[in-house]
Tab-separated table of C-alpha atoms and ligand atoms in Angstrom:
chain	number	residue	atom	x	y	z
A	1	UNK	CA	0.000	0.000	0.000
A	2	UNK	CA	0.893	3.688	-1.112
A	3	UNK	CA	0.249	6.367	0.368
A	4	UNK	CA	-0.548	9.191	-2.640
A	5	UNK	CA	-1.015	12.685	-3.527
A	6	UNK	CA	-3.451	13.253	-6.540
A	7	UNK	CA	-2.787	16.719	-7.214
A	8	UNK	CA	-6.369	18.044	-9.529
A	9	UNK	CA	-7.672	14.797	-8.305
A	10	UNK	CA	-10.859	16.217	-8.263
A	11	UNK	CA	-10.994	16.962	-11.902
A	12	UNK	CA	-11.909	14.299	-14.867
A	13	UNK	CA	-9.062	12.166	-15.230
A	14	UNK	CA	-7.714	12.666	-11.294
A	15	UNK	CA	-11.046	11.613	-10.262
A	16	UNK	CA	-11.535	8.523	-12.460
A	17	UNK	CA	-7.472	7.592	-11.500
A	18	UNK	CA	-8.568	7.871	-7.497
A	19	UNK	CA	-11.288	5.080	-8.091
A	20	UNK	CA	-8.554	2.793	-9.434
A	21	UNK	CA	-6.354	3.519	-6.876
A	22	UNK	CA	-8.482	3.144	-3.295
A	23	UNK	CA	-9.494	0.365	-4.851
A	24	UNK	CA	-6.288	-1.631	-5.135
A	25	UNK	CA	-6.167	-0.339	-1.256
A	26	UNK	CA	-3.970	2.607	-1.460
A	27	UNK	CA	-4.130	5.572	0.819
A	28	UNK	CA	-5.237	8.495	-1.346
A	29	UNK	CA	-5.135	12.596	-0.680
A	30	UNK	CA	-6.548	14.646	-3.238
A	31	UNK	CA	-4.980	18.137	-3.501
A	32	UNK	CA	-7.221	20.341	-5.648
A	33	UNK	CA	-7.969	24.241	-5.820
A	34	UNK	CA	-11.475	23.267	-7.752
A	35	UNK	CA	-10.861	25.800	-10.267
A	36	UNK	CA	-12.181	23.412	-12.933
A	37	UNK	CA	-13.905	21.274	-10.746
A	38	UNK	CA	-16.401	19.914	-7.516
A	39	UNK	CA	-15.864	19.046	-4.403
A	40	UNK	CA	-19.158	16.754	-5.379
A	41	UNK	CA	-16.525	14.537	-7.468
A	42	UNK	CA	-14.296	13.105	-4.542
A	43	UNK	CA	-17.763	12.495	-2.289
A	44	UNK	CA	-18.756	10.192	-5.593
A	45	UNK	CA	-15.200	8.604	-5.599
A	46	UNK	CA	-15.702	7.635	-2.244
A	47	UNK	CA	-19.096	6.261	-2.168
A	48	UNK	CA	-17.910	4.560	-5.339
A	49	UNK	CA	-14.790	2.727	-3.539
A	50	UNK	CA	-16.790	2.547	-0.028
A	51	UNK	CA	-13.441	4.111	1.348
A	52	UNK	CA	-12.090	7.387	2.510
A	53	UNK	CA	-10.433	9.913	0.752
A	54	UNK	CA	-9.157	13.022	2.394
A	55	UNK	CA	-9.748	16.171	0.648
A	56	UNK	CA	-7.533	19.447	0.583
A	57	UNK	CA	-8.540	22.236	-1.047
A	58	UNK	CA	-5.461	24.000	-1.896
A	59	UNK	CA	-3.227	24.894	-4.511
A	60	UNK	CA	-0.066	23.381	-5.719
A	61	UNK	CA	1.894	26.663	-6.628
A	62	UNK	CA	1.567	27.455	-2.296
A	63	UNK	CA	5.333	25.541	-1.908
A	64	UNK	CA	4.996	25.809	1.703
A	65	UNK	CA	1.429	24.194	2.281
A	66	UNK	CA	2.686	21.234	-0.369
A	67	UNK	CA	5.663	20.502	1.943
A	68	UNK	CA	4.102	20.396	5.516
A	69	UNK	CA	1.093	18.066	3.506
A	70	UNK	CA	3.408	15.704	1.819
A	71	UNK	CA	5.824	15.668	5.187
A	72	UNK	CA	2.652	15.505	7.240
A	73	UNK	CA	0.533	12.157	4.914
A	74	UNK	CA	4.671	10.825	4.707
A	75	UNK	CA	3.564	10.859	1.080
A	76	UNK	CA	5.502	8.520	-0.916
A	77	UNK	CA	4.197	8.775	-4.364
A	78	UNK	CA	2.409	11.700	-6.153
A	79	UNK	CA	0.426	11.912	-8.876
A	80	UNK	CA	0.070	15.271	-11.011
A	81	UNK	CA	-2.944	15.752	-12.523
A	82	UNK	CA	-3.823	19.419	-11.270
A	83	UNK	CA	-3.550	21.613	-14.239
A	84	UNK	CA	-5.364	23.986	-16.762
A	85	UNK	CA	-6.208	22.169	-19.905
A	86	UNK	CA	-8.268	24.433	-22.621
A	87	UNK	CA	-6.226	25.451	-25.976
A	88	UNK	CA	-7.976	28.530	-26.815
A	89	UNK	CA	-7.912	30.107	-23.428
A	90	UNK	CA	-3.896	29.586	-23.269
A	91	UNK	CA	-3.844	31.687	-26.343
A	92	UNK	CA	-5.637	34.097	-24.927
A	93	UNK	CA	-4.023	34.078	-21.307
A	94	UNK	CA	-0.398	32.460	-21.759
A	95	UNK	CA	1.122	33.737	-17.877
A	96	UNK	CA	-2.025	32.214	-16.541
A	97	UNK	CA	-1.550	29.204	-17.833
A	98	UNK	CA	2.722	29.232	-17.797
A	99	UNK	CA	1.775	29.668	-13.776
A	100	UNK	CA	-0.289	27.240	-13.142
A	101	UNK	CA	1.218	24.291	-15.390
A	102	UNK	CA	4.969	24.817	-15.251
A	103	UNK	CA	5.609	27.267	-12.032
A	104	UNK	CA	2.931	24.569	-10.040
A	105	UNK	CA	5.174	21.708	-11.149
A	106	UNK	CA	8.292	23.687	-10.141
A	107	UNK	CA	6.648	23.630	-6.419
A	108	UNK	CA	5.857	20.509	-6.370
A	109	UNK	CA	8.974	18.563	-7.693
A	110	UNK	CA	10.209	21.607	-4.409
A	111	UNK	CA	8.282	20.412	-2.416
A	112	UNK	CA	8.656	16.560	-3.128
A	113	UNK	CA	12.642	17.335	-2.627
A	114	UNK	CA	11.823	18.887	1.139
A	115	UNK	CA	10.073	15.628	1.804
A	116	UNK	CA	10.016	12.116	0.857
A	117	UNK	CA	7.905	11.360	-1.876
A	118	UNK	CA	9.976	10.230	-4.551
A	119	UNK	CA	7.736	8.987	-7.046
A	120	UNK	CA	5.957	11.123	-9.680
A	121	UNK	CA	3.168	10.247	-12.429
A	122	UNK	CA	2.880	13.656	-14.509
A	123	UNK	CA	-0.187	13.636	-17.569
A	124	UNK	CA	1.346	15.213	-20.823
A	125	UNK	CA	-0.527	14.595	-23.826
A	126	UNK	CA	-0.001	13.695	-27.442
A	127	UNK	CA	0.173	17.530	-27.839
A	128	UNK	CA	3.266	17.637	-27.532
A	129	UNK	CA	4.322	15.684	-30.632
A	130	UNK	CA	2.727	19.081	-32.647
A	131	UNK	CA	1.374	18.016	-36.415
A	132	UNK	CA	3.299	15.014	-36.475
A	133	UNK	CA	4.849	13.534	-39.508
A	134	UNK	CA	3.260	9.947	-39.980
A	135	UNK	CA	1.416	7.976	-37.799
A	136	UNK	CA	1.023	5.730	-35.463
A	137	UNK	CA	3.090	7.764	-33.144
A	138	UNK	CA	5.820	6.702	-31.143
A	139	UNK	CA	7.380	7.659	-27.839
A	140	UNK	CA	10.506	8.990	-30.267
A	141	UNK	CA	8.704	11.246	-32.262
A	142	UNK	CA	9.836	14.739	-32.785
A	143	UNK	CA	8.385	17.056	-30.106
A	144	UNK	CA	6.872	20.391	-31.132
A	145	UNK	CA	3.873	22.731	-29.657
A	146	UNK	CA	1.962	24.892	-31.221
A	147	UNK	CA	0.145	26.683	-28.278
A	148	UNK	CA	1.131	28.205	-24.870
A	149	UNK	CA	-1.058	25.181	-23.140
A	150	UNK	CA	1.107	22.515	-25.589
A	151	UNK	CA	4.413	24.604	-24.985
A	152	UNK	CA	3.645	24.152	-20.581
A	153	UNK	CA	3.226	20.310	-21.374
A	154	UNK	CA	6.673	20.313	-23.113
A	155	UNK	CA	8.264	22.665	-20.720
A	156	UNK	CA	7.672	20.700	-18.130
A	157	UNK	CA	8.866	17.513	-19.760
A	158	UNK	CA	11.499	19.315	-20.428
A	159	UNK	CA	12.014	20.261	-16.815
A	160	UNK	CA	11.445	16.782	-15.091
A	161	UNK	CA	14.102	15.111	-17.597
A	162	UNK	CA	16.373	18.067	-16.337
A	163	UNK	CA	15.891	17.322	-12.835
A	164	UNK	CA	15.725	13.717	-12.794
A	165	UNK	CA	19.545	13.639	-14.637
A	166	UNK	CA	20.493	15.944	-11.575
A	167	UNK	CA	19.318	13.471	-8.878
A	168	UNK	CA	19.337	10.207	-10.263
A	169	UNK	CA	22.964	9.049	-8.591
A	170	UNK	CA	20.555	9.283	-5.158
A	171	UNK	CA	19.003	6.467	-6.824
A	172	UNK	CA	16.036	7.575	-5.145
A	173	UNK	CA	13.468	9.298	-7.749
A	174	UNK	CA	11.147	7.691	-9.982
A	175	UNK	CA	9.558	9.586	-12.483
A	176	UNK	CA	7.104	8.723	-15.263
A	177	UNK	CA	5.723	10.814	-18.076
A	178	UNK	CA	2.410	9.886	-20.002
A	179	UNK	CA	1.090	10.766	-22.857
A	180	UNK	CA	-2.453	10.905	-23.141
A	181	UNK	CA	-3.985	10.552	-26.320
A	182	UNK	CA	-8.023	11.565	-26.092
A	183	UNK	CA	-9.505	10.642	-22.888
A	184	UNK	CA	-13.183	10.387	-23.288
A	185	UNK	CA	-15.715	7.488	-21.627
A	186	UNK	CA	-16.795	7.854	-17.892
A	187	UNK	CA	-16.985	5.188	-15.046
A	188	UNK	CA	-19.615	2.524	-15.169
A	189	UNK	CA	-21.788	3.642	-13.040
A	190	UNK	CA	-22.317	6.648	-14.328
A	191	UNK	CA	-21.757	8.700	-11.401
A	192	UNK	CA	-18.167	10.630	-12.207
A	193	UNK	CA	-17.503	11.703	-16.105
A	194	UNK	CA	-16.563	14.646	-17.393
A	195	UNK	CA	-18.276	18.252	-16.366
A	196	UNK	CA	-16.846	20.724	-18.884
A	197	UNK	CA	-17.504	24.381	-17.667
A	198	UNK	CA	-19.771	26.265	-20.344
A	199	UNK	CA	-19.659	25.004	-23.978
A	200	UNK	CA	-17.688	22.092	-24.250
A	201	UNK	CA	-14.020	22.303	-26.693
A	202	UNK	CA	-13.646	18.499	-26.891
A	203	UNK	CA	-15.834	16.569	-29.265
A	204	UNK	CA	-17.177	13.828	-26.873
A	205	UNK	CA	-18.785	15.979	-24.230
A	206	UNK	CA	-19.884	17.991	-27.276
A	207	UNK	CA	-21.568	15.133	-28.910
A	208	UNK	CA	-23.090	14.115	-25.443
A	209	UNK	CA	-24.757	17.613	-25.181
A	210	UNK	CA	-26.150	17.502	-28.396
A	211	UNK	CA	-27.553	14.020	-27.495
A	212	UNK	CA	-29.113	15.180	-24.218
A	213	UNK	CA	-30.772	18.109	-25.805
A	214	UNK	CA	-28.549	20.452	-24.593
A	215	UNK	CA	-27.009	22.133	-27.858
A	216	UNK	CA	-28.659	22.019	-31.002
A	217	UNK	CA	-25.816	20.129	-33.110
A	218	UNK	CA	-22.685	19.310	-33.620
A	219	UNK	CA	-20.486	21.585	-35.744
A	220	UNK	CA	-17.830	19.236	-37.481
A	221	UNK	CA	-14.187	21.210	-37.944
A	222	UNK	CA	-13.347	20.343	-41.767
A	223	UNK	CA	-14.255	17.551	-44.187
A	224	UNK	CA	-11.539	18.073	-46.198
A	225	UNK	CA	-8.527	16.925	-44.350
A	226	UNK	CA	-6.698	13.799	-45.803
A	227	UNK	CA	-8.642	10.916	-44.512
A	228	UNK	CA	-10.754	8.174	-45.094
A	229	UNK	CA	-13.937	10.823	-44.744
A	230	UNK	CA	-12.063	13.613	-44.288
A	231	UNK	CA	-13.061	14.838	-41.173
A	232	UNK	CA	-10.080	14.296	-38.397
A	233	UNK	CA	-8.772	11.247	-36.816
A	234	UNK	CA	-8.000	10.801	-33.281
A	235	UNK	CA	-7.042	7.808	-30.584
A	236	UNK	CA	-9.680	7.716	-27.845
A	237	UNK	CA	-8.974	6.153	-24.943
A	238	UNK	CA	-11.190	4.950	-22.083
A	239	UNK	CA	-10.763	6.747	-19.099
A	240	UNK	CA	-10.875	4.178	-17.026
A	241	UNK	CA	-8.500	2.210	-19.202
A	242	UNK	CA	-6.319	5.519	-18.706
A	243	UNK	CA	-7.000	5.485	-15.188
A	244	UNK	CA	-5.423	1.829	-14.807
A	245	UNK	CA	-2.240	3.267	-16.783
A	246	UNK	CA	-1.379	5.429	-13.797
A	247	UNK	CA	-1.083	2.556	-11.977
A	248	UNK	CA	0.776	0.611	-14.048
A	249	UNK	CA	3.369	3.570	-13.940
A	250	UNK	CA	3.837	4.161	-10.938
A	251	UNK	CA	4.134	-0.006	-9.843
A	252	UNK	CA	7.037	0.462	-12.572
A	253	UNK	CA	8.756	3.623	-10.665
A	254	UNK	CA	8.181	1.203	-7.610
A	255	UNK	CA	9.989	-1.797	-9.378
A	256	UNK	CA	13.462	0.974	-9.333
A	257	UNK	CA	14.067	4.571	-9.868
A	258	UNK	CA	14.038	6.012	-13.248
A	259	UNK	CA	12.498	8.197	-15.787
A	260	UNK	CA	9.840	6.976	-18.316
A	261	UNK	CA	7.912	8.156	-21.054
A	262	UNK	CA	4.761	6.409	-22.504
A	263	UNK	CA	2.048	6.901	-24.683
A	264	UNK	CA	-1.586	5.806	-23.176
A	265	UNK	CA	-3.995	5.538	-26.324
A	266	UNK	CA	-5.430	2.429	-28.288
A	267	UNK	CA	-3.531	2.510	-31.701
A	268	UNK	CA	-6.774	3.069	-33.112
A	269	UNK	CA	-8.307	6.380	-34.851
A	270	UNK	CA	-11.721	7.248	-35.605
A	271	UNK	CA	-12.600	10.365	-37.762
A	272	UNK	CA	-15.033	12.717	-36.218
A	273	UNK	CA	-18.202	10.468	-38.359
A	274	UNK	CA	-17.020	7.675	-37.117
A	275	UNK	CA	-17.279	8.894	-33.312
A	276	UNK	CA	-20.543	10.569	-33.953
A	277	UNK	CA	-22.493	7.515	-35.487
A	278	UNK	CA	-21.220	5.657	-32.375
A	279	UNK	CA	-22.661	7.759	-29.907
A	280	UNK	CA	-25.870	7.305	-32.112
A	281	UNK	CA	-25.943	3.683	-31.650
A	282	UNK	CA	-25.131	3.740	-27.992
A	283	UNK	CA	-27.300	6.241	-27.042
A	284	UNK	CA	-30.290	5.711	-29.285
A	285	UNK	CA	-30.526	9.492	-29.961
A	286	UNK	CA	-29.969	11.168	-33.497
A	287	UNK	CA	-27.074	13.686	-33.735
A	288	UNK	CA	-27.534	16.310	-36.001
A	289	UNK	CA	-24.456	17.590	-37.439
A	290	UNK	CA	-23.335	20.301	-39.944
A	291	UNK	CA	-20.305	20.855	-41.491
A	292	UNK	CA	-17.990	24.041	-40.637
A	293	UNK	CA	-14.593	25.796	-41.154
A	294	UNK	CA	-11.552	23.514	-40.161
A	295	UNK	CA	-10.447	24.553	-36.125
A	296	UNK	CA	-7.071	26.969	-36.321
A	297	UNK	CA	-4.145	24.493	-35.281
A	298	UNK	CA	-6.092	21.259	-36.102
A	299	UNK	CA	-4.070	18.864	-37.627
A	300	UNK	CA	-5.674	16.000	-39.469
A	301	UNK	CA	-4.761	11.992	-37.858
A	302	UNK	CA	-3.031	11.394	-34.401
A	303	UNK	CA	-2.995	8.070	-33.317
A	304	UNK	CA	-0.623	6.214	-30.656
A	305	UNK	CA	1.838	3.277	-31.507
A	306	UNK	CA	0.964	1.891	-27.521
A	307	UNK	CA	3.642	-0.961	-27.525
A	308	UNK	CA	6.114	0.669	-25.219
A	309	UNK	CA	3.224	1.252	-22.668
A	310	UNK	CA	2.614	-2.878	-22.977
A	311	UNK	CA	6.068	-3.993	-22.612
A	312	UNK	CA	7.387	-2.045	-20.103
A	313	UNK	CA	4.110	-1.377	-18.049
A	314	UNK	CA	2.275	-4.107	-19.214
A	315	UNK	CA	-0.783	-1.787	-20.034
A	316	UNK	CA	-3.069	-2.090	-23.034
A	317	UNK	CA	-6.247	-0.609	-22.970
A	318	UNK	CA	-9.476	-2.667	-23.134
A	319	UNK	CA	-12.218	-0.613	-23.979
A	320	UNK	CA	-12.926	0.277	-27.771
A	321	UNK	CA	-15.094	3.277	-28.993
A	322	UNK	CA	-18.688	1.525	-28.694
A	323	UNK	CA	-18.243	1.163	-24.579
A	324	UNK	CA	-16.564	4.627	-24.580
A	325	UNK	CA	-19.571	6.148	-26.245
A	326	UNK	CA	-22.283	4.074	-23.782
A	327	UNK	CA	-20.437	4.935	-20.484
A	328	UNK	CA	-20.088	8.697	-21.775
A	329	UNK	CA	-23.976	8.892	-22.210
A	330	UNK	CA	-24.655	6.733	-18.991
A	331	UNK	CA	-22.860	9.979	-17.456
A	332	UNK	CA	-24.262	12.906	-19.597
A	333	UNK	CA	-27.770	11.271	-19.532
A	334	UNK	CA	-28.086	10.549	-15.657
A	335	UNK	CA	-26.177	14.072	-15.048
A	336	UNK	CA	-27.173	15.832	-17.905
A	337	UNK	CA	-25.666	19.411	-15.879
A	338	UNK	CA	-22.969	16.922	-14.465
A	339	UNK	CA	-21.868	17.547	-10.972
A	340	UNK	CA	-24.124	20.681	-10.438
A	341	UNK	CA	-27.194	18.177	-11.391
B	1	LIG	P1	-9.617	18.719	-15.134
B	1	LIG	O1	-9.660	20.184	-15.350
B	1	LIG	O2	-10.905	17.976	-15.028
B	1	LIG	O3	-8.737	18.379	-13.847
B	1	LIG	C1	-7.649	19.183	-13.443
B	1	LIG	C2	-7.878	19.529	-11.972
B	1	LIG	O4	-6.788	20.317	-11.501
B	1	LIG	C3	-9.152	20.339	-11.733
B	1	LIG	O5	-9.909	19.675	-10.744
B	1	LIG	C4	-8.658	21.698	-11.260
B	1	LIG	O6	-9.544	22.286	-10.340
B	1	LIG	C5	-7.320	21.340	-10.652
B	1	LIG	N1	-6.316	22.412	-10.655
B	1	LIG	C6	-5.968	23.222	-11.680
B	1	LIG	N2	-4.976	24.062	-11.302
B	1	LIG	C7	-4.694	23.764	-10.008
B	1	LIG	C8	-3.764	24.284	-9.070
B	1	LIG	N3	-2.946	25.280	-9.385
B	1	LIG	N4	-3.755	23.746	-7.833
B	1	LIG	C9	-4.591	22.739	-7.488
B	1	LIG	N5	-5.496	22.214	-8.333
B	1	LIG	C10	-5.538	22.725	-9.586
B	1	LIG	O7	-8.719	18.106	-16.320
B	1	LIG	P2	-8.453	16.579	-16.693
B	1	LIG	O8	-9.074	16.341	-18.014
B	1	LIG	O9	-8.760	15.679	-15.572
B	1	LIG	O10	-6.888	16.645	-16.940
B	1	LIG	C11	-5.947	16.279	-15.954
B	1	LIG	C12	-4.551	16.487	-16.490
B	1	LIG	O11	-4.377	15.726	-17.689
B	1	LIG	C13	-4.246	17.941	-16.868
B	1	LIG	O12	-2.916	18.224	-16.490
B	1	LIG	C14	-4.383	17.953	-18.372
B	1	LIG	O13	-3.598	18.937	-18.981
B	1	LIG	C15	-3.907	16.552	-18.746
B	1	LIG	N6	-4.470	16.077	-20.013
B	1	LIG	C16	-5.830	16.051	-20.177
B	1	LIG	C17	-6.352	15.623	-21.393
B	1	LIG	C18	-7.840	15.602	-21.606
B	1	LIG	O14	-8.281	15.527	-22.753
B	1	LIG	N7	-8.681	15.635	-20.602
B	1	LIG	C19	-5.505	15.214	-22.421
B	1	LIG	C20	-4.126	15.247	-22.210
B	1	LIG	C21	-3.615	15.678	-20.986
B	2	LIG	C1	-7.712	18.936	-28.184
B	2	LIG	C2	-6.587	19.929	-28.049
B	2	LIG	C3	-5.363	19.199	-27.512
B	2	LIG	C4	-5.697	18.552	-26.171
B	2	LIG	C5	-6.893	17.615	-26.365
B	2	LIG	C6	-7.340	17.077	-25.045
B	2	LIG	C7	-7.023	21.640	-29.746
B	2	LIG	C8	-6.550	22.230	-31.042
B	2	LIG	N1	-6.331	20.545	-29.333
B	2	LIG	O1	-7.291	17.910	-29.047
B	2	LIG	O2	-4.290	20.097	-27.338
B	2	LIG	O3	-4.592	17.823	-25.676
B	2	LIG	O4	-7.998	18.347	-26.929
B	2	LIG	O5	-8.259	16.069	-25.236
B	2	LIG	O6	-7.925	22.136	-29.097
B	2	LIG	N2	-14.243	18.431	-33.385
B	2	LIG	C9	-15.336	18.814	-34.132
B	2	LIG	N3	-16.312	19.569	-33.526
B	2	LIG	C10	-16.236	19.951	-32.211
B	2	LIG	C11	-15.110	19.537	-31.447
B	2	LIG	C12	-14.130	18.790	-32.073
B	2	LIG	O7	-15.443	18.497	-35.313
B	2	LIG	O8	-17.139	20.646	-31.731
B	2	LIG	C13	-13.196	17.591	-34.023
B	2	LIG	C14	-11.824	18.226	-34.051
B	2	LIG	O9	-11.654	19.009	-35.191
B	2	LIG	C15	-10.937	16.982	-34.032
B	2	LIG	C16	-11.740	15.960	-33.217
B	2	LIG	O10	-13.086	16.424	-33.260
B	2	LIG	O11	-10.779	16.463	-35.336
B	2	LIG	C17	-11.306	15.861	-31.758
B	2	LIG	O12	-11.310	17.166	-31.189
B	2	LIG	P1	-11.039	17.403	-29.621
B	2	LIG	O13	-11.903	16.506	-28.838
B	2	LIG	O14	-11.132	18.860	-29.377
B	2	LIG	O15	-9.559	16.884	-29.395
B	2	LIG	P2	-8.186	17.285	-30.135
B	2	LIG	O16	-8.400	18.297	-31.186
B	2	LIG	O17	-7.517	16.029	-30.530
């Protein structure tokens, strides 16, 4: 048993990971500011898992309050979920979201030192491999953003592979890297999912809104990019089959000290059709759908090459796009305002 910080383990993925983790009988905090989330999330994890979680409301760039918590919980493990995430608002607000991703990492890894947590899980994303050349993409790929919130995900890559060179001879730190592809999918029950604020970016939650009667339709971004229908291809991923990844990582840091990088997607794309007339059939509903102007920065196929992940972590994920699609509307249907339902 570990005892482990989920930093934004409130949020979506966090949330989803904290499930997986109380239930292979780990002691979990959750650290979270609930700037993009609710406190309503962690009371659901628990009555999900039937065990405790203990909730701090804080933020990770106070370097101070992170030390006396991880000394206090003799955290041993962390992982760093807490985060901003929207593309279009890092245009528009590039400090805000500099602070947050890479200065709140810079406290943590700080505040890990000052203590003794040693092992850290930190969620990149397939982001950072920009408009990549070919696919399926592996670990080795060129690395590229093309946005302030891409550019933090590198940074801080950038920054932990820094550090760990600096204090691997202590033979103490364990760090792993992952890089999600497109979480979507909820937990079975139906109880936790995702709760974007306002109109949804992503296309799953969008899809789910339109399906619930919430938003009219869906607006597709381009039909003329170079694929099989031309509308754009990406690797969705089970959350829940995410959320096991985590702990795949981490037993891995556990199993000796080093630093990883993986990708956590399927190996399988579906174009934005594709996706849609899956949600039909799992939720019964009819999707309307128009075509629009490509999105600025879109690029047309992203999809993993996940055989690193299954060799060295012996993770694949299970789920395909059909349970994805019903566990998404179990959510958006029994929640249809999510947490504030
Ligand atoms: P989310 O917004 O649901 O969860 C992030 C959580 O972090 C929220 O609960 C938020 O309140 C909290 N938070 C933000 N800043 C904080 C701070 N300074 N201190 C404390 N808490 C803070 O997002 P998510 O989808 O669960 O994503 C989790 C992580 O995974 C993020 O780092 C995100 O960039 C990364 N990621 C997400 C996706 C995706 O599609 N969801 C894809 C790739 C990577
Ligand atoms: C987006 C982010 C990416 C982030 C990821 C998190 C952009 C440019 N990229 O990726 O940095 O890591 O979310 O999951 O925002 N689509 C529509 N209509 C919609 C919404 C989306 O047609 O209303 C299409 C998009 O053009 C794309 C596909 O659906 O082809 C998936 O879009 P989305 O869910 O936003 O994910 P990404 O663009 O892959």
């Amino acid at each position: 048993m570990s005892t482990i910080l989920v930093t934004g383990g409130a949020g979506y993925i966090g949330s989803h990971t904290s499930v997986e983790l109380l239930n292979a009988d780990n002691k979990v905090i959750v650290l979270d500011n609930l700037s993009n989330s609710s406190k309503v999330s962690v009371a659901a994890v628990q009555r999900l898992t039937n065990r405790d979680v203990e909730f701090i409301e804080g933020d990770i760039r106070n370097e101070d309050f992170l030390t006396d918590l991880l000394r206090a919980h003799k955290v041993d493990s962390v992982l760093h979920f807490a985060g901003l995430k929207a593309v279009g608002e890092s245009v528009a607000q590039p400090l805000r979201y500099y602070d947050n991703n890479v200065q709140g990492t810079m406290c943590l890894l700080r505040a890990m030192q000052a203590s003794s947590a040693r092992n850290l899980v930190f969620s990149s994303s397939a982001t950072v491999y920009g408009d990549p050349a070919t696919v399926p993409i592996t670990e080795d790929f060129p690395t590229g953003a093309t946005n302030p919130y891409g550019q933090s995900k590198l940074m801080v890559e950038e920054i932990l592979q820094d550090f760990h060179a600096a204090v691997k001879d202590t033979g103490e730190w364990g760090i792993s890297i992952l890089r999600y592809f497109n979480p979507v999918g909820a937990h079975i029950s139906g109880q936790i999912g995702e709760d974007p604020n306002g109109i949804p970016n992503n296309l799953m939650p969008y899809i789910s809104q339109v399906a619930v009667g919430k938003l009219p339709y869906l607006s597709v971004f381009g039909n003329d990019y170079a694929t099989r229908d031309g509308t754009g291809v990406r690797d969705y991923i089970h959350v829940v089959d995410l959320a096991k990844g985590h702990l795949r990582a981490l037993e891995n840091l556990q199993r000796g000290p080093k630093l990883a990088i993986h990708n956590l997607g399927t190996g399988t794309g579906y174009s934005v059709l594709e996706t849609l007339k899956a949600f039909e059939q799992a939720s019964g509903k009819t999707i309307d759908y128009q075509f629009a102007q490509r999105r600025p920065g879109d690029i047309a196929e992203c999809y993993a090459n996940p055989e690193r992940a299954l060799k060295e972590l012996g993770w694949q994920a299970e789920f395909g796009i059909e349970r994805m699609c019903e566990d998404a509307w179990r959510w958006q249907s029994q929640y249809p305002d999510g947490f504030a339902s």
